Amino acid sequence: MGIPKVVGIEQEYALNVRGIAELSPFQASCFLINSFADKTGLRAPGVRILWDYGHETPFRDIRGKLFSKGASQEMPGEEENLRINLPLPNGARLYTDHAHPEYSTPECLSAMDVVACDKAGEQILSQAIGIGRQTLPGSDFSLFKNNMDHQGHSYGSHENYLMDARAHQDYLVKDPHKAQCTLIPFLITRQIFAGAGKVGGEHSRVDGSPYQVSQRADFMETVFGLETMYARPIVNTRGEHHADEKRFRRVHLIIGDANMCDFAAVLKIGTTQMCLQLMEDDFLHEDLSLMDPVSAVKQISHHLFRAIALTDGRELSAIDIQRKFLEKALEYQRVNGFSHIPAAAWILESWEYALQGLEALKLTADLRIEEDPLEMTRRLDWLLKLWLLNRYRNDNGDGWDLPNLRVLDLQYHNISQDQGIFARLRREGLVEGIVGEQQISRFEKEAPPDTRAHFRGKCIEKYPQEVYLVNWEVVGFDHGEVNRLVPLLNPLDGNSRQMQDLFDNCSDSKELINTIQASADKD
């Protein structure tokens, strides 16, 4: 049986700044993060928690030295490290990545939890914007949770999944054709329910649609690769697993769109967890490899219902291919049960519901929604946005060249409760909510209880002046003359069931570590 599919999301936010021309985007991003840290007390006197770059290997490729980039990572100095990084008590990381803020969720076991943690990141950054405006009167900050700016730039919504080391090696290193037959066609076709929707395209396309399903599709350039900012691959092959590599590996996906709709986001994560489980347990035997995967990504995004060519000569639609994965998942549930995937029954039911809804969907030649009997408009971002854009077209002209369509496209993703269109649509009851507000609020402050994020978050919360360094796989403590590191190589260890009593009873980190060490010596 496969292992639990621990998952995390890294969301890059587009930043727009007005009223303070002297601030570069990088400076504005750092300003937001540090203003938030100061105002909320996360940077109280004596608190200097660094992000540990020493355990990161961004230029190492899982396919071996032959593919490794001949470059070394530039480590920021201590002050620069503090300026760009803010490890949080909820187990997450808020930081400046190049010229924009990025929020990496803590590790989660369930799709519901990781989406709630992602939404908590939106709330945290919304607070940061409010603090930034108060700190610099006359300034205006806007953050957009999307993947493009209509000016040729793209930024990511990366997904990370824990996978068994043996299966990861088999599918992605030893015999990548196995991934080409399974994981790649799944990822390419899941955009039909996971796409965020987009006006226009990035490149001139004779057969391109004026509106497409996915924001990332046009930016995909290869199937496997180490890069993330150019030559973008469907599956990123960075050999940075943040866990015991003898047992675990990380699957790093950069093909996905940033979702605003809960339903689409949970379904995207949950079905991907299931696909990886099926791969680990050797439950996928049909060869669904595509003739041209990179072209297929774009073709589906521009023409949802058009069939794509497989290497065996068949032509199947994206819905057809997704149905094949759903059928295998339902069979697996009957035979074995998805014991490692929380809310598996809901995910399977919703998967079936989404495919039925897409099959019943009717669009006119001019991309108006003619029939939507299962109300997928309330559940899928690309359809909700299409409905919104069509409402504007009805009032202002039929063409897709109306300049404000692209403005509406971007404003849909504005995380501001006042300015964001999605937030307004949700308040008006036009979106189905899956993740509860209480759960989101809890994850603003607390880490998920069932992964190592609990240990990291509690250490930052209880002993902030004693923690000097953190990473996904380590927490370091400053005990005067001695620095002590606690490795967290198993993402499932350090959870609340194992650790909560210790945190309740240990007055400082020295006592905590000594108690952990004494327990380990007994074992």
CSV table of N, CA, C and O in Angstrom, one decimal, residues 43-130:
chain,number,residue,atom,x,y,z
A,43,ARG,N,8.0,39.7,15.2
A,43,ARG,CA,9.4,40.1,15.3
A,43,ARG,C,9.7,40.9,16.6
A,43,ARG,O,10.2,42.0,16.6
A,44,ALA,N,9.2,40.3,17.7
A,44,ALA,CA,9.4,41.0,19.0
A,44,ALA,C,10.9,41.0,19.3
A,44,ALA,O,11.7,40.3,18.6
A,45,PRO,N,11.4,41.9,20.2
A,45,PRO,CA,12.8,41.9,20.5
A,45,PRO,C,13.4,40.6,20.9
A,45,PRO,O,12.8,39.8,21.6
A,46,GLY,N,14.5,40.3,20.3
A,46,GLY,CA,15.2,39.0,20.5
A,46,GLY,C,14.8,37.9,19.6
A,46,GLY,O,15.4,36.8,19.7
A,47,VAL,N,13.8,38.1,18.7
A,47,VAL,CA,13.3,37.1,17.8
A,47,VAL,C,14.0,37.3,16.5
A,47,VAL,O,13.8,38.3,15.8
A,48,ARG,N,14.9,36.3,16.1
A,48,ARG,CA,15.6,36.4,14.8
A,48,ARG,C,15.7,35.0,14.2
A,48,ARG,O,16.7,34.3,14.3
A,49,ILE,N,14.6,34.6,13.7
A,49,ILE,CA,14.5,33.2,13.1
A,49,ILE,C,14.9,33.2,11.7
A,49,ILE,O,14.2,33.9,10.8
A,50,LEU,N,15.9,32.6,11.4
A,50,LEU,CA,16.4,32.5,10.0
A,50,LEU,C,15.8,31.3,9.2
A,50,LEU,O,15.4,30.3,9.8
A,51,TRP,N,15.7,31.5,7.9
A,51,TRP,CA,15.4,30.3,7.1
A,51,TRP,C,16.6,29.6,6.7
A,51,TRP,O,17.6,30.2,6.2
A,52,ASP,N,16.7,28.3,6.9
A,52,ASP,CA,17.9,27.5,6.6
A,52,ASP,C,17.9,27.1,5.1
A,52,ASP,O,17.2,26.3,4.7
A,53,TYR,N,18.8,27.8,4.4
A,53,TYR,CA,19.0,27.5,3.0
A,53,TYR,C,20.0,26.3,2.8
A,53,TYR,O,20.2,25.8,1.7
A,54,GLY,N,20.7,25.9,3.9
A,54,GLY,CA,21.7,24.9,3.8
A,54,GLY,C,21.2,23.6,3.4
A,54,GLY,O,21.9,22.7,2.9
A,55,HIS,N,19.9,23.3,3.7
A,55,HIS,CA,19.3,22.0,3.3
A,55,HIS,C,18.6,22.1,2.0
A,55,HIS,O,17.9,21.1,1.6
A,56,GLU,N,18.8,23.2,1.2
A,56,GLU,CA,18.1,23.3,-0.1
A,56,GLU,C,19.1,23.0,-1.2
A,56,GLU,O,20.3,23.4,-1.1
A,57,THR,N,18.6,22.3,-2.2
A,57,THR,CA,19.5,22.0,-3.4
A,57,THR,C,18.8,22.3,-4.7
A,57,THR,O,18.4,21.4,-5.4
A,58,PRO,N,18.6,23.6,-5.0
A,58,PRO,CA,17.7,23.9,-6.1
A,58,PRO,C,18.3,23.6,-7.5
A,58,PRO,O,17.5,23.5,-8.4
A,59,PHE,N,19.6,23.3,-7.6
A,59,PHE,CA,20.2,22.9,-8.9
A,59,PHE,C,20.5,21.4,-9.0
A,59,PHE,O,21.1,21.0,-10.0
A,60,ARG,N,20.0,20.7,-8.1
A,60,ARG,CA,20.2,19.2,-8.2
A,60,ARG,C,18.9,18.6,-8.9
A,60,ARG,O,17.8,18.9,-8.5
A,61,ASP,N,19.2,17.8,-9.9
A,61,ASP,CA,18.1,17.2,-10.7
A,61,ASP,C,18.0,15.7,-10.3
A,61,ASP,O,18.9,15.0,-10.1
A,62,ILE,N,16.7,15.3,-10.1
A,62,ILE,CA,16.5,13.9,-9.7
A,62,ILE,C,17.0,12.9,-10.7
A,62,ILE,O,17.2,11.7,-10.4
A,63,ARG,N,17.3,13.4,-12.0
A,63,ARG,CA,17.7,12.4,-13.0
A,63,ARG,C,19.2,12.2,-13.0
A,63,ARG,O,19.8,11.5,-13.8
A,64,GLY,N,20.0,12.9,-12.1
A,64,GLY,CA,21.4,12.6,-11.9
A,64,GLY,C,22.3,13.8,-12.3
A,64,GLY,O,21.8,14.8,-12.8
A,65,LYS,N,23.6,13.6,-12.1
A,65,LYS,CA,24.5,14.6,-12.3
A,65,LYS,C,24.6,15.1,-13.7
A,65,LYS,O,24.9,16.3,-14.0
A,66,LEU,N,24.3,14.3,-14.6
A,66,LEU,CA,24.3,14.6,-16.0
A,66,LEU,C,23.4,15.8,-16.3
A,66,LEU,O,23.7,16.6,-17.2
A,67,PHE,N,22.3,15.9,-15.6
A,67,PHE,CA,21.4,16.9,-15.8
A,67,PHE,C,21.5,18.1,-14.8
A,67,PHE,O,20.8,19.1,-14.9
A,68,SER,N,22.4,18.0,-13.9
A,68,SER,CA,22.6,19.0,-12.9
A,68,SER,C,23.1,20.3,-13.5
A,68,SER,O,24.0,20.3,-14.4
A,69,LYS,N,22.7,21.4,-12.9
A,69,LYS,CA,23.1,22.7,-13.4
A,69,LYS,C,24.5,23.0,-12.7
A,69,LYS,O,24.6,22.8,-11.5
A,70,GLY,N,25.4,23.5,-13.4
A,70,GLY,CA,26.8,23.7,-12.8
A,70,GLY,C,26.8,25.0,-12.1
A,70,GLY,O,27.5,25.9,-12.5
A,71,ALA,N,26.0,25.2,-11.1
A,71,ALA,CA,25.9,26.5,-10.4
A,71,ALA,C,25.7,26.2,-8.9
A,71,ALA,O,25.2,25.1,-8.5
A,72,SER,N,26.1,27.1,-8.1
A,72,SER,CA,26.0,27.0,-6.7
A,72,SER,C,24.9,28.0,-6.2
A,72,SER,O,24.8,29.0,-6.8
A,73,GLN,N,24.3,27.7,-5.1
A,73,GLN,CA,23.3,28.6,-4.6
A,73,GLN,C,23.9,29.7,-3.8
A,73,GLN,O,24.8,29.5,-3.0
A,74,GLU,N,23.4,30.9,-4.1
A,74,GLU,CA,23.9,32.1,-3.3
A,74,GLU,C,23.2,32.2,-2.0
A,74,GLU,O,21.9,32.4,-2.1
A,75,MET,N,23.9,32.1,-0.9
A,75,MET,CA,23.2,32.1,0.4
A,75,MET,C,23.1,33.6,0.8
A,75,MET,O,24.1,34.3,0.8
A,76,PRO,N,21.9,34.0,1.2
A,76,PRO,CA,21.8,35.4,1.7
A,76,PRO,C,22.4,35.6,3.1
A,76,PRO,O,22.5,34.6,3.9
A,77,GLY,N,23.0,36.7,3.4
A,77,GLY,CA,23.5,37.0,4.7
A,77,GLY,C,22.4,37.0,5.7
A,77,GLY,O,21.2,37.0,5.4
A,78,GLU,N,22.8,37.1,7.0
A,78,GLU,CA,21.8,37.0,8.1
A,78,GLU,C,20.7,38.1,8.0
A,78,GLU,O,19.5,37.8,8.1
A,79,GLU,N,21.1,39.4,7.8
A,79,GLU,CA,20.2,40.4,7.7
A,79,GLU,C,19.3,40.3,6.5
A,79,GLU,O,18.1,40.6,6.6
A,80,GLU,N,19.8,39.9,5.4
A,80,GLU,CA,19.0,39.7,4.2
A,80,GLU,C,18.1,38.6,4.4
A,80,GLU,O,16.9,38.6,4.0
A,81,ASN,N,18.5,37.5,5.0
A,81,ASN,CA,17.7,36.4,5.3
A,81,ASN,C,16.5,36.8,6.1
A,81,ASN,O,15.3,36.5,5.8
A,82,LEU,N,16.7,37.6,7.2
A,82,LEU,CA,15.6,38.1,8.0
A,82,LEU,C,14.7,39.0,7.3
A,82,LEU,O,13.5,39.0,7.5
A,83,ARG,N,15.2,39.8,6.3
A,83,ARG,CA,14.4,40.7,5.6
A,83,ARG,C,13.4,40.0,4.6
A,83,ARG,O,12.3,40.5,4.4
A,84,ILE,N,13.8,38.9,4.1
A,84,ILE,CA,13.0,38.3,3.0
A,84,ILE,C,12.2,37.1,3.6
A,84,ILE,O,11.3,36.6,2.9
A,85,ASN,N,12.5,36.6,4.8
A,85,ASN,CA,11.8,35.4,5.3
A,85,ASN,C,11.0,35.7,6.6
A,85,ASN,O,11.5,36.4,7.5
A,86,LEU,N,9.9,35.0,6.7
A,86,LEU,CA,9.1,35.1,7.9
A,86,LEU,C,8.5,33.7,8.2
A,86,LEU,O,7.4,33.4,7.7
A,87,PRO,N,9.2,32.8,8.9
A,87,PRO,CA,8.5,31.5,9.3
A,87,PRO,C,7.4,31.8,10.3
A,87,PRO,O,7.6,32.7,11.2
A,88,LEU,N,6.3,31.2,10.1
A,88,LEU,CA,5.1,31.5,10.9
A,88,LEU,C,4.7,30.4,11.9
A,88,LEU,O,5.0,29.3,11.7
A,89,PRO,N,4.0,30.8,13.0
A,89,PRO,CA,3.6,29.8,14.0
A,89,PRO,C,2.6,28.8,13.5
A,89,PRO,O,2.3,27.8,14.1
A,90,ASN,N,2.0,29.1,12.3
A,90,ASN,CA,1.1,28.1,11.7
A,90,ASN,C,1.8,27.0,10.9
A,90,ASN,O,1.2,26.3,10.1
A,91,GLY,N,3.2,27.1,10.9
A,91,GLY,CA,4.0,26.1,10.2
A,91,GLY,C,4.3,26.5,8.8
A,91,GLY,O,5.0,25.8,8.0
A,92,ALA,N,3.8,27.7,8.3
A,92,ALA,CA,3.9,28.1,6.9
A,92,ALA,C,5.2,29.0,6.8
A,92,ALA,O,5.8,29.4,7.8
A,93,ARG,N,5.5,29.4,5.6
A,93,ARG,CA,6.6,30.3,5.3
A,93,ARG,C,6.1,31.4,4.4
A,93,ARG,O,5.5,31.2,3.4
A,94,LEU,N,6.3,32.7,4.9
A,94,LEU,CA,5.9,33.8,4.1
A,94,LEU,C,7.2,34.5,3.7
A,94,LEU,O,8.1,34.8,4.6
A,95,TYR,N,7.5,34.8,2.5
A,95,TYR,CA,8.8,35.3,2.1
A,95,TYR,C,8.7,36.1,0.7
A,95,TYR,O,7.7,36.0,0.0
A,96,THR,N,9.7,36.8,0.4
A,96,THR,CA,9.8,37.5,-0.9
A,96,THR,C,10.6,36.6,-1.8
A,96,THR,O,11.8,36.2,-1.5
A,97,ASP,N,10.0,36.2,-2.9
A,97,ASP,CA,10.6,35.4,-3.9
A,97,ASP,C,10.8,36.3,-5.2
A,97,ASP,O,9.8,36.6,-5.8
A,98,HIS,N,12.1,36.7,-5.4
A,98,HIS,CA,12.4,37.6,-6.5
A,98,HIS,C,11.7,39.0,-6.3
A,98,HIS,O,12.1,39.8,-5.5
A,99,ALA,N,10.5,39.2,-6.9
A,99,ALA,CA,9.9,40.5,-6.8
A,99,ALA,C,8.4,40.4,-6.3
A,99,ALA,O,7.6,41.4,-6.5
A,100,HIS,N,8.1,39.3,-5.7
A,100,HIS,CA,6.7,39.2,-5.2
A,100,HIS,C,6.6,38.4,-3.9
A,100,HIS,O,7.5,37.6,-3.6
A,101,PRO,N,5.6,38.5,-3.2
A,101,PRO,CA,5.4,37.7,-2.0
A,101,PRO,C,5.0,36.3,-2.3
A,101,PRO,O,4.3,36.1,-3.3
A,102,GLU,N,5.5,35.3,-1.6
A,102,GLU,CA,5.1,33.9,-1.7
A,102,GLU,C,4.7,33.4,-0.4
A,102,GLU,O,5.3,33.6,0.6
A,103,TYR,N,3.6,32.6,-0.4
A,103,TYR,CA,3.2,31.9,0.8
A,103,TYR,C,3.2,30.4,0.6
A,103,TYR,O,2.5,29.9,-0.3
A,104,SER,N,4.0,29.7,1.4
A,104,SER,CA,4.1,28.3,1.3
A,104,SER,C,3.3,27.7,2.5
A,104,SER,O,3.7,28.0,3.6
A,105,THR,N,2.3,26.9,2.2
A,105,THR,CA,1.5,26.3,3.3
A,105,THR,C,2.3,25.3,4.1
A,105,THR,O,3.3,24.8,3.6
A,106,PRO,N,1.9,25.0,5.3
A,106,PRO,CA,2.5,23.9,6.0
A,106,PRO,C,2.1,22.6,5.4
A,106,PRO,O,1.2,22.6,4.5
A,107,GLU,N,2.8,21.5,5.7
A,107,GLU,CA,2.5,20.2,5.2
A,107,GLU,C,1.1,19.8,5.8
A,107,GLU,O,0.8,19.9,6.9
A,108,CYS,N,0.3,19.2,4.9
A,108,CYS,CA,-1.1,18.8,5.2
A,108,CYS,C,-1.3,17.3,4.8
A,108,CYS,O,-0.7,16.9,3.8
A,109,LEU,N,-2.2,16.6,5.4
A,109,LEU,CA,-2.5,15.3,5.0
A,109,LEU,C,-3.7,15.3,4.0
A,109,LEU,O,-3.8,14.4,3.2
A,110,SER,N,-4.6,16.3,4.2
A,110,SER,CA,-5.9,16.2,3.4
A,110,SER,C,-5.9,17.4,2.4
A,110,SER,O,-5.4,18.5,2.7
A,111,ALA,N,-6.7,17.2,1.4
A,111,ALA,CA,-6.9,18.2,0.4
A,111,ALA,C,-7.7,19.4,1.0
A,111,ALA,O,-7.4,20.5,0.7
A,112,MET,N,-8.7,19.0,1.9
A,112,MET,CA,-9.4,20.1,2.5
A,112,MET,C,-8.5,21.0,3.4
A,112,MET,O,-8.7,22.2,3.4
A,113,ASP,N,-7.6,20.4,4.1
A,113,ASP,CA,-6.8,21.1,5.0
A,113,ASP,C,-5.8,22.0,4.2
A,113,ASP,O,-5.6,23.2,4.6
A,114,VAL,N,-5.2,21.5,3.2
A,114,VAL,CA,-4.2,22.3,2.4
A,114,VAL,C,-4.9,23.5,1.7
A,114,VAL,O,-4.3,24.6,1.6
A,115,VAL,N,-6.1,23.3,1.3
A,115,VAL,CA,-6.9,24.4,0.7
A,115,VAL,C,-7.2,25.4,1.8
A,115,VAL,O,-7.1,26.7,1.6
A,116,ALA,N,-7.6,25.0,3.0
A,116,ALA,CA,-7.9,25.9,4.1
A,116,ALA,C,-6.6,26.6,4.4
A,116,ALA,O,-6.7,27.9,4.7
A,117,CYS,N,-5.5,26.0,4.5
A,117,CYS,CA,-4.2,26.6,4.8
A,117,CYS,C,-3.8,27.6,3.7
A,117,CYS,O,-3.3,28.7,4.0
A,118,ASP,N,-4.1,27.3,2.4
A,118,ASP,CA,-3.9,28.2,1.3
A,118,ASP,C,-4.8,29.5,1.5
A,118,ASP,O,-4.3,30.6,1.3
A,119,LYS,N,-6.0,29.3,1.8
A,119,LYS,CA,-6.9,30.4,2.1
A,119,LYS,C,-6.5,31.2,3.3
A,119,LYS,O,-6.6,32.4,3.3
A,120,ALA,N,-5.9,30.5,4.3
A,120,ALA,CA,-5.4,31.3,5.4
A,120,ALA,C,-4.3,32.2,5.0
A,120,ALA,O,-4.1,33.3,5.5
A,121,GLY,N,-3.5,31.7,4.0
A,121,GLY,CA,-2.4,32.6,3.5
A,121,GLY,C,-3.0,33.9,2.8
A,121,GLY,O,-2.4,35.0,2.9
A,122,GLU,N,-4.1,33.7,2.1
A,122,GLU,CA,-4.8,34.9,1.6
A,122,GLU,C,-5.2,35.9,2.7
A,122,GLU,O,-5.0,37.1,2.5
A,123,GLN,N,-5.7,35.4,3.8
A,123,GLN,CA,-6.1,36.2,4.9
A,123,GLN,C,-4.9,36.9,5.5
A,123,GLN,O,-4.9,38.1,5.9
A,124,ILE,N,-3.8,36.2,5.7
A,124,ILE,CA,-2.6,36.8,6.3
A,124,ILE,C,-2.0,37.9,5.4
A,124,ILE,O,-1.7,39.0,5.9
A,125,LEU,N,-2.0,37.7,4.1
A,125,LEU,CA,-1.5,38.7,3.2
A,125,LEU,C,-2.5,39.9,3.1
A,125,LEU,O,-2.1,41.0,2.9
A,126,SER,N,-3.8,39.6,3.2
A,126,SER,CA,-4.7,40.7,3.3
A,126,SER,C,-4.5,41.6,4.5
A,126,SER,O,-4.5,42.8,4.4
A,127,GLN,N,-4.2,41.0,5.6
A,127,GLN,CA,-3.8,41.7,6.8
A,127,GLN,C,-2.5,42.5,6.6
A,127,GLN,O,-2.4,43.7,7.0
A,128,ALA,N,-1.6,41.9,5.9
A,128,ALA,CA,-0.3,42.6,5.6
A,128,ALA,C,-0.6,43.9,4.7
A,128,ALA,O,0.1,44.9,4.9
A,129,ILE,N,-1.5,43.8,3.8
A,129,ILE,CA,-1.8,44.9,2.9
A,129,ILE,C,-2.4,46.0,3.8
A,129,ILE,O,-2.1,47.2,3.7
A,130,GLY,N,-3.3,45.7,4.7
A,130,GLY,CA,-3.9,46.7,5.6
A,130,GLY,C,-2.9,47.4,6.4
A,130,GLY,O,-2.9,48.6,6.6
